[in-house]
Amino acid sequence: MQLQSIGPIRPDSEPLVEVEVLAPSPASGELKLRIEACAVCHTELDQIEGRVPTTLPRIPGHQVIGTVIECGRDVPARRLGQRVGVGWIASACGHCRWCERGEENLCPEFQGTGCDRDGGYAEFMTIPAAFAVPIPKSLDPIHAAPMLCAGAIGFRSLKLADLVNGQVLGLTGFGASNHLVLSLARALLPDTPVFVFARDPDQRRQAIELGAHWAGDTHEQPPAAPDAIIDTTPVWETVLAALTRLAPGGRLVINAIAKEPGDRQRLVELDYPSQLWKEKEIKSVANVTRADIEAFLAAAAEHGFRPEVSELPLEQANDALKRIRFGRFRGAFVLQPGEHASSHEPLA
């Protein structure tokens, strides 16, 4: 499923085109994967609509589970048959000051899977061997796929929130990433109350079902002021709302590679005394590292995380993207190509 042009996603549009291309061959240092599953991410919407620059034509997809079926030159043959995961990070230089201190997500030569090179909305793909992460045997492909971005970026967000066990965590938006952050926070910070802000009543119900201590609308008053809030929404209104709710000295972590421009003018309403004073902070999340992916996978295997997913054949990628774009979904969509695909009716 290939992205060939940039433009807004409409209910009647088909942003990706089904095409047949030659299966890629691994270059030196690369692996060729037979893809088993690829989860759908909001970042793909940002690519399609032009907020994240993407070279075209491009096969998107950066939450990929696959089996190694061919090794390029200089890759040990022992990797054949290995089940691996590929996240947003496709490569980094390895020698700049950011890479050397473990912050390869900030590398000036960072390349994104499905953005700078073809990704997982396909039957096969190639990836530098060093950036294909082994998948713990206890994790099945369908439920592991969303962990490679939604989970990994959630892990990074929670790390940047810098909470001490028992402090209050707020989550704004409750899509694929924050519903994994909730599971992670409950495991790593067992005494931390988690409050969820979401416009969708169904997502609020889901949050309570999954263990949130409270769930309300964007502008509702929670039981206590959060010490940190992780915002995963594509809009600016939630940023202002979160800053209003933060406790003194609190930190807002914006977990988004891009924000939509529709309500950007709301930023002129920023009120310094109530929203920024008292040493409140704003921190953005940029990409992920391989260590983030590995850490979340390890936590998922240890604690038995099992994200809510909806499985679809690869050919229904456009349906999944439109469901996310127009807010009709729970958890994460996972695409399966060819022989791996289950039988599904088209989404209403």
GROMACS .gro file of C-alpha atoms in nm:
model
  348
    1MET     CA    1   0.000   0.000   0.000
    2GLN     CA    2   0.186   0.302  -0.132
    3LEU     CA    3   0.168   0.676  -0.066
    4GLN     CA    4   0.196   0.854  -0.400
    5SER     CA    5   0.067   1.205  -0.328
    6ILE     CA    6   0.013   1.442  -0.037
    7GLY     CA    7  -0.329   1.577   0.054
    8PRO     CA    8  -0.605   1.590   0.314
    9ILE     CA    9  -0.778   1.268   0.416
   10ARG     CA   10  -1.154   1.279   0.352
   11PRO     CA   11  -1.420   1.018   0.437
   12ASP     CA   12  -1.441   0.921   0.069
   13SER     CA   13  -1.068   0.935  -0.012
   14GLU     CA   14  -0.823   0.650  -0.065
   15PRO     CA   15  -0.490   0.803   0.046
   16LEU     CA   16  -0.287   0.488  -0.026
   17VAL     CA   17  -0.275   0.297  -0.353
   18GLU     CA   18  -0.246  -0.082  -0.378
   19VAL     CA   19   0.049  -0.159  -0.608
   20GLU     CA   20   0.271  -0.450  -0.703
   21VAL     CA   21   0.645  -0.384  -0.688
   22LEU     CA   22   0.952  -0.606  -0.696
   23ALA     CA   23   1.038  -0.752  -0.358
   24PRO     CA   24   1.343  -0.569  -0.220
   25SER     CA   25   1.684  -0.735  -0.185
   26PRO     CA   26   1.898  -0.669   0.123
   27ALA     CA   27   2.205  -0.455   0.074
   28SER     CA   28   2.523  -0.510   0.272
   29GLY     CA   29   2.443  -0.499   0.643
   30GLU     CA   30   2.068  -0.539   0.588
   31LEU     CA   31   1.801  -0.799   0.652
   32LYS     CA   32   1.506  -0.892   0.434
   33LEU     CA   33   1.185  -0.958   0.628
   34ARG     CA   34   0.867  -1.140   0.545
   35ILE     CA   35   0.614  -0.919   0.721
   36GLU     CA   36   0.366  -1.078   0.960
   37ALA     CA   37   0.200  -0.766   1.101
   38CYS     CA   38   0.224  -0.387   1.086
   39ALA     CA   39   0.034  -0.160   1.323
   40VAL     CA   40  -0.113   0.169   1.202
   41CYS     CA   41   0.012   0.493   1.360
   42HIS     CA   42  -0.120   0.850   1.365
   43THR     CA   43   0.215   0.957   1.219
   44GLU     CA   44   0.102   0.801   0.891
   45LEU     CA   45  -0.178   1.060   0.885
   46ASP     CA   46   0.083   1.333   0.933
   47GLN     CA   47   0.280   1.193   0.639
   48ILE     CA   48  -0.023   1.167   0.411
   49GLU     CA   49  -0.140   1.520   0.492
   50GLY     CA   50   0.207   1.671   0.463
   51ARG     CA   51   0.296   1.761   0.822
   52VAL     CA   52   0.585   1.513   0.822
   53PRO     CA   53   0.800   1.546   0.506
   54THR     CA   54   0.812   1.213   0.322
   55THR     CA   55   0.989   1.120   0.000
   56LEU     CA   56   0.745   0.985  -0.261
   57PRO     CA   57   0.643   0.732  -0.367
   58ARG     CA   58   0.676   0.563  -0.031
   59ILE     CA   59   0.545   0.252   0.142
   60PRO     CA   60   0.460   0.368   0.496
   61GLY     CA   61   0.447   0.165   0.815
   62HIS     CA   62   0.685   0.166   1.111
   63GLN     CA   63   0.543  -0.080   1.365
   64VAL     CA   64   0.652  -0.397   1.188
   65ILE     CA   65   0.687  -0.757   1.300
   66GLY     CA   66   0.854  -0.989   1.052
   67THR     CA   67   1.070  -1.297   1.007
   68VAL     CA   68   1.420  -1.271   0.863
   69ILE     CA   69   1.429  -1.463   0.534
   70GLU     CA   70   1.753  -1.330   0.383
   71CYS     CA   71   2.072  -1.170   0.514
   72GLY     CA   72   2.280  -0.922   0.322
   73ARG     CA   73   2.657  -0.933   0.307
   74ASP     CA   74   2.830  -0.888   0.647
   75VAL     CA   75   2.523  -1.007   0.840
   76PRO     CA   76   2.566  -1.339   1.028
   77ALA     CA   77   2.349  -1.621   0.895
   78ARG     CA   78   2.231  -1.700   1.250
   79ARG     CA   79   1.977  -1.420   1.209
   80LEU     CA   80   1.786  -1.623   0.948
   81GLY     CA   81   1.448  -1.727   1.085
   82GLN     CA   82   1.460  -1.474   1.368
   83ARG     CA   83   1.140  -1.283   1.446
   84VAL     CA   84   1.221  -0.913   1.472
   85GLY     CA   85   1.052  -0.580   1.513
   86VAL     CA   86   1.116  -0.255   1.327
   87GLY     CA   87   1.012   0.077   1.479
   88TRP     CA   88   1.024   0.440   1.359
   89ILE     CA   89   1.404   0.447   1.383
   90ALA     CA   90   1.544   0.294   1.063
   91SER     CA   91   1.900   0.423   1.107
   92ALA     CA   92   2.123   0.681   1.274
   93CYS     CA   93   2.487   0.769   1.212
   94GLY     CA   94   2.623   0.614   1.532
   95HIS     CA   95   2.910   0.862   1.577
   96CYS     CA   96   2.762   1.209   1.634
   97ARG     CA   97   2.752   1.356   1.986
   98TRP     CA   98   2.386   1.256   2.026
   99CYS     CA   99   2.441   0.896   1.917
  100GLU     CA  100   2.748   0.866   2.140
  101ARG     CA  101   2.547   0.961   2.448
  102GLY     CA  102   2.258   0.724   2.367
  103GLU     CA  103   2.029   0.985   2.211
  104GLU     CA  104   2.024   0.846   1.858
  105ASN     CA  105   1.669   0.976   1.826
  106LEU     CA  106   1.822   1.326   1.795
  107CYS     CA  107   2.082   1.228   1.535
  108PRO     CA  108   2.101   1.477   1.244
  109GLU     CA  109   2.111   1.178   1.008
  110PHE     CA  110   1.813   1.001   1.168
  111GLN     CA  111   1.600   0.814   0.915
  112GLY     CA  112   1.242   0.710   0.973
  113THR     CA  113   1.099   0.375   0.866
  114GLY     CA  114   0.820   0.423   0.614
  115CYS     CA  115   0.927   0.785   0.572
  116ASP     CA  116   1.286   0.797   0.448
  117ARG     CA  117   1.282   0.433   0.333
  118ASP     CA  118   1.001   0.188   0.259
  119GLY     CA  119   0.820   0.041   0.556
  120GLY     CA  120   0.578  -0.229   0.660
  121TYR     CA  121   0.256  -0.176   0.463
  122ALA     CA  122   0.377  -0.457   0.237
  123GLU     CA  123   0.462  -0.827   0.222
  124PHE     CA  124   0.840  -0.777   0.238
  125MET     CA  125   1.084  -0.507   0.345
  126THR     CA  126   1.453  -0.455   0.416
  127ILE     CA  127   1.611  -0.287   0.717
  128PRO     CA  128   1.965  -0.236   0.850
  129ALA     CA  129   2.031  -0.539   1.068
  130ALA     CA  130   2.138  -0.327   1.365
  131PHE     CA  131   1.793  -0.164   1.376
  132ALA     CA  132   1.587  -0.486   1.374
  133VAL     CA  133   1.504  -0.567   1.736
  134PRO     CA  134   1.448  -0.931   1.845
  135ILE     CA  135   1.095  -0.995   1.971
  136PRO     CA  136   1.056  -1.183   2.304
  137LYS     CA  137   0.909  -1.528   2.241
  138SER     CA  138   0.616  -1.463   2.477
  139LEU     CA  139   0.483  -1.180   2.257
  140ASP     CA  140   0.268  -1.267   1.955
  141PRO     CA  141   0.307  -1.056   1.638
  142ILE     CA  142  -0.038  -0.896   1.642
  143HIS     CA  143  -0.012  -0.761   1.995
  144ALA     CA  144   0.359  -0.682   1.972
  145ALA     CA  145   0.327  -0.465   1.660
  146PRO     CA  146   0.177  -0.155   1.834
  147MET     CA  147   0.450  -0.175   2.097
  148LEU     CA  148   0.717  -0.080   1.843
  149CYS     CA  149   0.604   0.284   1.823
  150ALA     CA  150   0.299   0.343   2.041
  151GLY     CA  151   0.463   0.148   2.321
  152ALA     CA  152   0.820   0.266   2.268
  153ILE     CA  153   0.725   0.633   2.235
  154GLY     CA  154   0.503   0.586   2.539
  155PHE     CA  155   0.802   0.449   2.731
  156ARG     CA  156   1.008   0.751   2.628
  157SER     CA  157   0.726   0.987   2.725
  158LEU     CA  158   0.692   0.833   3.069
  159LYS     CA  159   1.069   0.852   3.117
  160LEU     CA  160   1.068   1.220   3.021
  161ALA     CA  161   0.779   1.284   3.261
  162ASP     CA  162   1.033   1.203   3.536
  163LEU     CA  163   0.775   1.095   3.793
  164VAL     CA  164   0.843   0.946   4.135
  165ASN     CA  165   0.615   0.658   4.233
  166GLY     CA  166   0.307   0.805   4.397
  167GLN     CA  167   0.302   1.131   4.203
  168VAL     CA  168  -0.002   1.193   3.983
  169LEU     CA  169   0.009   1.123   3.608
  170GLY     CA  170  -0.233   1.269   3.355
  171LEU     CA  171  -0.286   1.131   3.003
  172THR     CA  172  -0.446   1.353   2.739
  173GLY     CA  173  -0.594   1.150   2.457
  174PHE     CA  174  -0.642   0.775   2.483
  175GLY     CA  175  -0.540   0.620   2.154
  176ALA     CA  176  -0.282   0.351   2.084
  177SER     CA  177   0.006   0.513   2.274
  178ASN     CA  178  -0.157   0.637   2.594
  179HIS     CA  179  -0.347   0.314   2.651
  180LEU     CA  180  -0.006   0.142   2.656
  181VAL     CA  181   0.137   0.417   2.880
  182LEU     CA  182  -0.142   0.342   3.128
  183SER     CA  183  -0.037  -0.025   3.146
  184LEU     CA  184   0.329   0.074   3.176
  185ALA     CA  185   0.261   0.329   3.452
  186ARG     CA  186   0.056   0.080   3.651
  187ALA     CA  187   0.347  -0.167   3.634
  188LEU     CA  188   0.638   0.071   3.699
  189LEU     CA  189   0.465   0.327   3.924
  190PRO     CA  190   0.208   0.117   4.114
  191ASP     CA  191   0.120   0.392   4.364
  192THR     CA  192   0.073   0.662   4.099
  193PRO     CA  193  -0.288   0.767   4.030
  194VAL     CA  194  -0.351   0.796   3.656
  195PHE     CA  195  -0.610   1.043   3.525
  196VAL     CA  196  -0.723   1.033   3.160
  197PHE     CA  197  -0.857   1.329   2.961
  198ALA     CA  198  -1.041   1.226   2.643
  199ARG     CA  199  -1.325   1.375   2.440
  200ASP     CA  200  -1.462   1.036   2.335
  201PRO     CA  201  -1.688   0.881   2.605
  202ASP     CA  202  -1.601   0.532   2.479
  203GLN     CA  203  -1.229   0.600   2.527
  204ARG     CA  204  -1.300   0.730   2.878
  205ARG     CA  205  -1.487   0.407   2.958
  206GLN     CA  206  -1.198   0.206   2.816
  207ALA     CA  207  -0.952   0.397   3.035
  208ILE     CA  208  -1.146   0.310   3.350
  209GLU     CA  209  -1.173  -0.053   3.239
  210LEU     CA  210  -0.795  -0.065   3.198
  211GLY     CA  211  -0.725   0.077   3.543
  212ALA     CA  212  -0.730   0.457   3.523
  213HIS     CA  213  -0.829   0.615   3.854
  214TRP     CA  214  -1.040   0.883   3.684
  215ALA     CA  215  -1.140   0.979   3.330
  216GLY     CA  216  -1.302   1.301   3.211
  217ASP     CA  217  -1.336   1.539   2.919
  218THR     CA  218  -1.051   1.768   2.813
  219HIS     CA  219  -1.159   2.059   3.033
  220GLU     CA  220  -1.296   1.866   3.331
  221GLN     CA  221  -1.134   1.913   3.671
  222PRO     CA  222  -0.953   1.597   3.790
  223PRO     CA  223  -0.948   1.489   4.157
  224ALA     CA  224  -0.596   1.630   4.199
  225ALA     CA  225  -0.349   1.835   3.996
  226PRO     CA  226  -0.122   1.605   3.792
  227ASP     CA  227   0.254   1.628   3.848
  228ALA     CA  228   0.301   1.535   3.481
  229ILE     CA  229   0.073   1.509   3.180
  230ILE     CA  230   0.148   1.320   2.858
  231ASP     CA  231  -0.039   1.467   2.560
  232THR     CA  232  -0.080   1.243   2.253
  233THR     CA  233  -0.344   1.447   2.069
  234PRO     CA  234  -0.292   1.620   1.731
  235VAL     CA  235  -0.440   1.953   1.846
  236TRP     CA  236  -0.330   2.260   2.045
  237GLU     CA  237  -0.636   2.303   2.268
  238THR     CA  238  -0.522   2.014   2.483
  239VAL     CA  239  -0.183   2.179   2.543
  240LEU     CA  240  -0.346   2.483   2.700
  241ALA     CA  241  -0.587   2.266   2.899
  242ALA     CA  242  -0.302   2.050   3.030
  243LEU     CA  243  -0.095   2.351   3.137
  244THR     CA  244  -0.396   2.479   3.331
  245ARG     CA  245  -0.433   2.145   3.514
  246LEU     CA  246  -0.062   2.089   3.597
  247ALA     CA  247   0.056   2.113   3.957
  248PRO     CA  248   0.327   2.372   4.036
  249GLY     CA  249   0.660   2.242   3.908
  250GLY     CA  250   0.474   1.999   3.681
  251ARG     CA  251   0.582   1.890   3.335
  252LEU     CA  252   0.381   1.858   3.015
  253VAL     CA  253   0.527   1.600   2.776
  254ILE     CA  254   0.399   1.638   2.420
  255ASN     CA  255   0.413   1.299   2.252
  256ALA     CA  256   0.356   1.394   1.888
  257ILE     CA  257   0.580   1.419   1.585
  258ALA     CA  258   0.353   1.695   1.451
  259LYS     CA  259   0.052   1.901   1.557
  260GLU     CA  260  -0.229   1.987   1.318
  261PRO     CA  261  -0.264   2.356   1.228
  262GLY     CA  262  -0.643   2.379   1.262
  263ASP     CA  263  -0.654   2.535   1.609
  264ARG     CA  264  -0.300   2.675   1.631
  265GLN     CA  265  -0.442   3.024   1.689
  266ARG     CA  266  -0.548   2.903   2.035
  267LEU     CA  267  -0.187   2.956   2.145
  268VAL     CA  268  -0.244   3.332   2.158
  269GLU     CA  269  -0.473   3.259   2.454
  270LEU     CA  270  -0.181   3.132   2.662
  271ASP     CA  271  -0.211   3.285   3.008
  272TYR     CA  272   0.128   3.310   3.177
  273PRO     CA  273   0.009   3.332   3.542
  274SER     CA  274  -0.222   3.029   3.532
  275GLN     CA  275  -0.056   2.814   3.268
  276LEU     CA  276   0.323   2.866   3.278
  277TRP     CA  277   0.415   3.033   3.605
  278LYS     CA  278   0.524   2.833   3.911
  279GLU     CA  279   0.800   2.657   3.718
  280LYS     CA  280   0.584   2.449   3.488
  281GLU     CA  281   0.769   2.284   3.200
  282ILE     CA  282   0.694   2.174   2.845
  283LYS     CA  283   0.896   1.887   2.698
  284SER     CA  284   0.859   1.740   2.349
  285VAL     CA  285   0.930   1.382   2.248
  286ALA     CA  286   1.143   1.337   1.936
  287ASN     CA  287   1.145   0.996   1.770
  288VAL     CA  288   1.260   0.687   1.962
  289THR     CA  289   1.580   0.496   2.026
  290ARG     CA  290   1.636   0.124   1.992
  291ALA     CA  291   1.676   0.116   2.369
  292ASP     CA  292   1.322   0.256   2.409
  293ILE     CA  293   1.184  -0.024   2.191
  294GLU     CA  294   1.380  -0.293   2.372
  295ALA     CA  295   1.280  -0.158   2.715
  296PHE     CA  296   0.910  -0.154   2.635
  297LEU     CA  297   0.920  -0.503   2.482
  298ALA     CA  298   1.097  -0.633   2.793
  299ALA     CA  299   0.838  -0.470   3.021
  300ALA     CA  300   0.554  -0.607   2.808
  301ALA     CA  301   0.696  -0.958   2.827
  302GLU     CA  302   0.752  -0.934   3.203
  303HIS     CA  303   0.414  -0.784   3.291
  304GLY     CA  304   0.198  -0.943   3.024
  305PHE     CA  305   0.084  -0.628   2.845
  306ARG     CA  306  -0.173  -0.704   2.578
  307PRO     CA  307  -0.293  -0.397   2.387
  308GLU     CA  308  -0.641  -0.386   2.242
  309VAL     CA  309  -0.614  -0.438   1.867
  310SER     CA  310  -0.832  -0.471   1.560
  311GLU     CA  311  -0.685  -0.693   1.287
  312LEU     CA  312  -0.730  -0.606   0.920
  313PRO     CA  313  -0.594  -0.733   0.587
  314LEU     CA  314  -0.326  -0.507   0.442
  315GLU     CA  315  -0.564  -0.405   0.162
  316GLN     CA  316  -0.787  -0.231   0.419
  317ALA     CA  317  -0.514   0.010   0.532
  318ASN     CA  318  -0.716   0.308   0.403
  319ASP     CA  319  -1.013   0.208   0.616
  320ALA     CA  320  -0.793   0.198   0.927
  321LEU     CA  321  -0.638   0.535   0.850
  322LYS     CA  322  -0.978   0.699   0.804
  323ARG     CA  323  -1.109   0.546   1.125
  324ILE     CA  324  -0.817   0.702   1.310
  325ARG     CA  325  -0.852   1.034   1.125
  326PHE     CA  326  -1.219   1.070   1.214
  327GLY     CA  327  -1.200   0.931   1.567
  328ARG     CA  328  -1.386   0.600   1.537
  329PHE     CA  329  -1.150   0.350   1.699
  330ARG     CA  330  -1.026   0.188   2.017
  331GLY     CA  331  -0.671   0.073   2.076
  332ALA     CA  332  -0.468   0.003   1.762
  333PHE     CA  333  -0.527  -0.129   1.411
  334VAL     CA  334  -0.290  -0.402   1.293
  335LEU     CA  335  -0.251  -0.488   0.925
  336GLN     CA  336  -0.167  -0.838   0.804
  337PRO     CA  337  -0.042  -0.906   0.450
  338GLY     CA  338  -0.117  -1.205   0.230
  339GLU     CA  339  -0.119  -1.541   0.401
  340HIS     CA  340  -0.117  -1.387   0.748
  341ALA     CA  341  -0.440  -1.192   0.696
  342SER     CA  342  -0.762  -1.299   0.864
  343SER     CA  343  -1.095  -1.263   0.687
  344HIS     CA  344  -1.268  -0.932   0.770
  345GLU     CA  345  -1.567  -0.742   0.647
  346PRO     CA  346  -1.503  -0.380   0.532
  347LEU     CA  347  -1.529  -0.125   0.813
  348ALA     CA  348  -1.854   0.067   0.826
   0.00000   0.00000   0.00000
